[in-house]
């Protein structure tokens, strides 16, 4: 076994054990939670090895990196978890399974138009900024949720599957619990306002530092990078240097 494979196997086992523990504590089934491996710290080879270990969902934060890695590993289910510029929609649609980070009505409209042009359906999550940090992307909860429901109602090619949020960085992981609970609450309020054929159950929340709390609060997708790719040194990308310590 290569050293990369050895390291990734160990990291994955540790992450899986933590996911399983959190599910058990919350009385949820492991099958309700999808692990999305965020690959922004990893090179293509490390991504390929992790995919080979059975992680079928891979995520990227930058569209160009997504295109590059998805071309190299086309059998993975690719998720875009970072900001999508409108001029990158056309090349992103054909390779992406789920866009987690739709953060404006303008972007929604542009996705609807391009998906129509390409004759595709596209599944997305709406990103909400609930932690009040100015620099981040995302809808704020404030502009009426019923107004949003009206917009979503006229989409034909874009299918909203749920909501996403990023919690504020904090030393104490318990600080993020209200943010995750607020996203779940938002979903519960949005759901009855949408067309009946809409299924908006998904909650994408939780990263290396806070995914256990996210699972306890109802996450269906956790986006984990650092905890999976750490310890690869020069072989797998930035490894321990990148992202927050876990
Ligand atoms: C990088 C990133 C992650 C993964 O973060 P880690 O702390 O490394 O697990 C998750 N979501 C988004 C949007 C990211 O950009």
Coordinates of C-alpha atoms and ligand atoms in Angstrom, one line a residue:
X1 CA 0.0 0.0 0.0
X2 CA 1.4 3.4 -0.8
X3 CA 2.0 5.9 1.9
X4 CA -0.8 8.2 0.5
X5 CA -3.3 5.4 0.5
X6 CA -2.2 4.4 4.1
X7 CA -2.7 7.9 5.4
X8 CA -6.0 8.4 3.6
X9 CA -7.3 5.1 4.8
X10 CA -6.4 6.1 8.4
X11 CA -8.0 9.5 8.1
X12 CA -11.1 8.1 6.5
X13 CA -11.6 5.5 9.2
X14 CA -11.3 8.2 11.9
X15 CA -13.8 10.5 10.1
X16 CA -16.2 7.6 9.6
X17 CA -16.0 6.7 13.3
X18 CA -16.7 10.3 14.3
X19 CA -19.7 10.4 11.9
X20 CA -21.0 7.2 13.2
X21 CA -20.7 8.3 16.8
X22 CA -22.5 11.6 16.1
X23 CA -25.3 9.7 14.3
X24 CA -25.6 7.4 17.2
X25 CA -25.8 10.3 19.7
X26 CA -28.5 12.0 17.6
X27 CA -30.5 8.8 17.1
X28 CA -30.0 9.0 13.3
X29 CA -29.1 6.4 10.7
X30 CA -25.6 6.7 9.1
X31 CA -27.4 6.4 5.8
X32 CA -29.0 9.9 6.3
X33 CA -25.6 11.6 6.2
X34 CA -23.5 11.9 3.0
X35 CA -19.8 12.6 3.4
X36 CA -18.6 15.1 0.8
X37 CA -14.8 15.1 0.7
X38 CA -13.7 18.6 0.0
X39 CA -10.6 18.3 -2.2
X40 CA -9.2 21.8 -2.3
X41 CA -6.1 20.8 -0.3
X42 CA -5.5 17.7 -2.3
X43 CA -4.0 16.9 -5.7
X44 CA -5.7 14.7 -8.2
X45 CA -3.8 11.6 -7.2
X46 CA -4.9 11.9 -3.6
X47 CA -8.5 12.5 -4.7
X48 CA -8.3 9.4 -6.9
X49 CA -7.1 7.3 -4.0
X50 CA -9.8 8.5 -1.7
X51 CA -12.4 7.9 -4.3
X52 CA -11.0 4.4 -4.7
X53 CA -11.5 3.9 -0.9
X54 CA -15.2 4.3 -1.5
X55 CA -15.8 8.0 -1.0
X56 CA -18.0 8.6 -4.0
X57 CA -18.9 12.3 -3.4
X58 CA -16.1 14.8 -3.9
X59 CA -16.4 18.6 -3.6
X60 CA -14.4 21.6 -4.8
X61 CA -14.7 25.2 -3.8
X62 CA -13.3 26.7 -7.0
X63 CA -15.1 26.0 -10.3
X64 CA -11.8 25.8 -12.4
X65 CA -10.5 23.2 -10.0
X66 CA -13.8 21.3 -10.2
X67 CA -13.5 21.2 -14.0
X68 CA -9.9 19.9 -13.8
X69 CA -10.5 17.3 -11.2
X70 CA -13.8 16.1 -12.5
X71 CA -12.2 15.6 -15.9
X72 CA -9.6 13.4 -14.2
X73 CA -12.1 11.5 -12.0
X74 CA -15.3 11.5 -14.0
X75 CA -16.9 8.7 -12.0
X76 CA -17.1 10.6 -8.8
X77 CA -20.2 12.6 -7.9
X78 CA -18.8 16.2 -8.0
X79 CA -20.2 18.9 -5.7
X80 CA -19.4 22.6 -6.0
X81 CA -19.2 24.0 -2.5
X82 CA -17.7 27.5 -3.1
X83 CA -18.8 30.7 -4.9
X84 CA -19.9 30.3 -8.5
X85 CA -19.3 33.2 -10.8
X86 CA -22.0 33.6 -13.5
X87 CA -19.4 33.4 -16.3
X88 CA -18.4 29.9 -15.1
X89 CA -21.9 28.4 -15.1
X90 CA -21.7 27.0 -18.6
X91 CA -18.7 24.8 -18.0
X92 CA -19.8 23.8 -14.5
X93 CA -23.2 22.5 -15.3
X94 CA -22.1 19.4 -17.3
X95 CA -19.8 18.1 -14.5
X96 CA -21.6 19.0 -11.3
X97 CA -24.0 16.8 -9.4
X98 CA -25.0 19.4 -6.8
X99 CA -24.2 23.1 -6.4
X100 CA -24.2 23.8 -2.6
X101 CA -23.5 27.5 -2.9
X102 CA -26.3 29.4 -4.7
X103 CA -26.1 32.7 -2.9
X104 CA -28.2 35.2 -4.9
X105 CA -31.3 35.4 -7.0
X106 CA -29.2 36.7 -9.9
X107 CA -27.2 33.5 -9.8
X108 CA -30.4 31.4 -9.6
X109 CA -31.8 33.2 -12.7
X110 CA -28.5 32.7 -14.6
X111 CA -28.5 29.0 -13.7
X112 CA -32.1 28.6 -14.8
X113 CA -31.3 30.3 -18.2
X114 CA -28.1 28.3 -18.9
X115 CA -29.6 25.0 -17.8
X116 CA -32.5 25.7 -20.1
X117 CA -30.1 26.4 -22.9
X118 CA -28.2 23.2 -22.3
X119 CA -31.4 21.2 -21.9
X120 CA -30.3 20.1 -18.4
X121 CA -31.8 19.9 -14.9
X122 CA -29.5 21.2 -12.2
X123 CA -29.8 20.5 -8.5
X124 CA -28.8 23.2 -6.0
X125 CA -28.8 24.2 -2.4
X126 CA -29.4 27.8 -1.3
X127 CA -26.5 29.2 0.8
X128 CA -27.6 31.2 3.8
X129 CA -25.4 33.5 5.8
X130 CA -26.7 33.0 9.4
X131 CA -23.6 33.8 11.3
X132 CA -23.6 37.5 10.4
X133 CA -20.1 37.6 9.1
X134 CA -19.8 40.3 6.5
X135 CA -17.2 38.8 4.2
X136 CA -19.2 35.6 3.4
X137 CA -21.5 34.9 0.5
X138 CA -25.0 33.8 1.0
X139 CA -28.6 34.9 1.4
X140 CA -29.4 36.5 4.7
X141 CA -32.4 35.1 6.5
X142 CA -33.9 38.6 6.7
X143 CA -35.3 39.2 3.1
X144 CA -38.6 37.4 3.3
X145 CA -38.6 33.7 2.9
X146 CA -42.1 33.9 1.2
X147 CA -40.6 36.2 -1.4
X148 CA -37.9 33.6 -2.0
X149 CA -40.6 30.9 -2.3
X150 CA -42.3 32.8 -5.0
X151 CA -39.1 33.0 -7.1
X152 CA -38.4 29.3 -6.6
X153 CA -41.8 28.5 -7.8
X154 CA -41.1 29.6 -11.3
X155 CA -37.9 27.7 -11.8
X156 CA -38.2 24.9 -14.3
X157 CA -34.6 23.6 -14.8
X158 CA -33.1 24.4 -11.4
X159 CA -34.3 22.2 -8.6
X160 CA -33.7 23.3 -5.1
X161 CA -32.8 20.4 -2.9
X162 CA -32.2 22.2 0.4
X163 CA -30.0 24.7 2.2
X164 CA -26.3 25.2 3.0
X165 CA -24.5 27.3 5.5
X166 CA -21.0 27.9 6.8
X167 CA -20.6 28.6 10.5
X168 CA -18.3 31.2 11.9
X169 CA -14.9 30.1 12.9
X170 CA -14.8 29.6 16.6
X171 CA -12.6 28.0 19.3
X172 CA -15.5 26.3 20.9
X173 CA -17.4 24.1 18.5
X174 CA -20.5 24.5 20.6
X175 CA -20.7 28.1 19.5
X176 CA -21.9 26.9 16.0
X177 CA -24.9 25.0 17.2
X178 CA -27.4 27.9 17.0
X179 CA -26.3 28.5 13.4
X180 CA -27.0 25.0 12.4
X181 CA -30.2 24.9 14.3
X182 CA -31.3 28.1 12.5
X183 CA -30.6 26.5 9.1
X184 CA -32.8 23.6 10.0
X185 CA -35.5 25.9 11.2
X186 CA -35.3 27.9 8.0
X187 CA -35.8 24.7 6.0
X188 CA -38.7 23.7 8.1
X189 CA -40.3 27.1 7.4
X190 CA -39.5 27.1 3.6
X191 CA -40.7 23.6 3.0
X192 CA -44.5 24.2 3.3
X193 CA -44.3 27.3 1.0
X194 CA -43.0 25.4 -2.0
X195 CA -44.6 23.4 -4.7
X196 CA -45.6 20.0 -3.6
X197 CA -43.1 18.2 -5.9
X198 CA -40.3 20.0 -4.2
X199 CA -38.0 18.1 -1.9
X200 CA -35.9 20.5 0.0
X201 CA -34.8 18.2 2.8
X202 CA -31.1 18.6 2.4
X203 CA -28.9 20.5 4.9
X204 CA -25.3 20.9 3.9
X205 CA -23.5 22.0 7.1
X206 CA -20.5 20.9 9.1
X207 CA -16.8 21.0 8.2
X208 CA -13.7 19.4 10.0
X209 CA -14.1 21.5 13.1
X210 CA -17.9 21.2 13.6
X211 CA -19.4 18.3 11.6
X212 CA -20.4 16.3 14.7
X213 CA -22.5 19.2 16.0
X214 CA -23.9 19.7 12.4
X215 CA -25.0 16.0 12.3
X216 CA -26.6 16.3 15.8
X217 CA -28.5 19.3 14.4
X218 CA -29.7 17.5 11.2
X219 CA -27.0 17.8 8.5
X220 CA -27.6 15.5 5.6
X221 CA -24.4 16.5 3.8
X222 CA -21.1 17.2 5.7
X223 CA -18.3 18.9 3.8
X224 CA -15.0 17.7 5.1
X225 CA -11.5 18.5 3.8
X226 CA -8.8 18.9 6.4
X227 CA -9.6 15.8 8.5
X228 CA -9.5 13.6 5.4
X229 CA -6.4 14.9 3.7
X230 CA -4.1 15.9 6.6
X231 CA -0.7 14.3 6.9
X232 CA 0.0 14.0 3.2
X233 CA 2.8 16.5 3.3
X234 CA 4.1 17.4 -0.2
X235 CA 2.5 14.4 -1.8
X236 CA -1.1 15.3 -1.3
X237 CA -1.1 19.1 -1.5
X238 CA -1.0 21.5 1.4
X239 CA -2.0 18.9 4.0
X240 CA -1.7 20.2 7.6
X241 CA -0.8 23.7 6.5
X242 CA -4.2 24.4 5.0
X243 CA -7.5 25.1 6.7
X244 CA -8.3 25.1 10.3
X245 CA -6.7 22.6 12.7
X246 CA -9.1 19.8 13.6
Ligands
LIG1 C1 -12.8 24.2 2.5 C2 -14.2 24.0 2.7 C3 -14.7 23.0 3.4 C4 -13.9 22.0 4.1 O1 -13.3 22.6 5.3 P1 -12.4 21.8 6.3 O2 -12.4 22.6 7.5 O3 -11.1 21.6 5.7 O4 -13.0 20.5 6.5 C5 -16.1 22.9 3.5 N1 -17.0 23.8 2.9 C6 -16.5 24.8 2.1 C7 -17.4 25.7 1.5 C8 -15.1 25.0 2.0 O5 -14.6 26.0 1.3

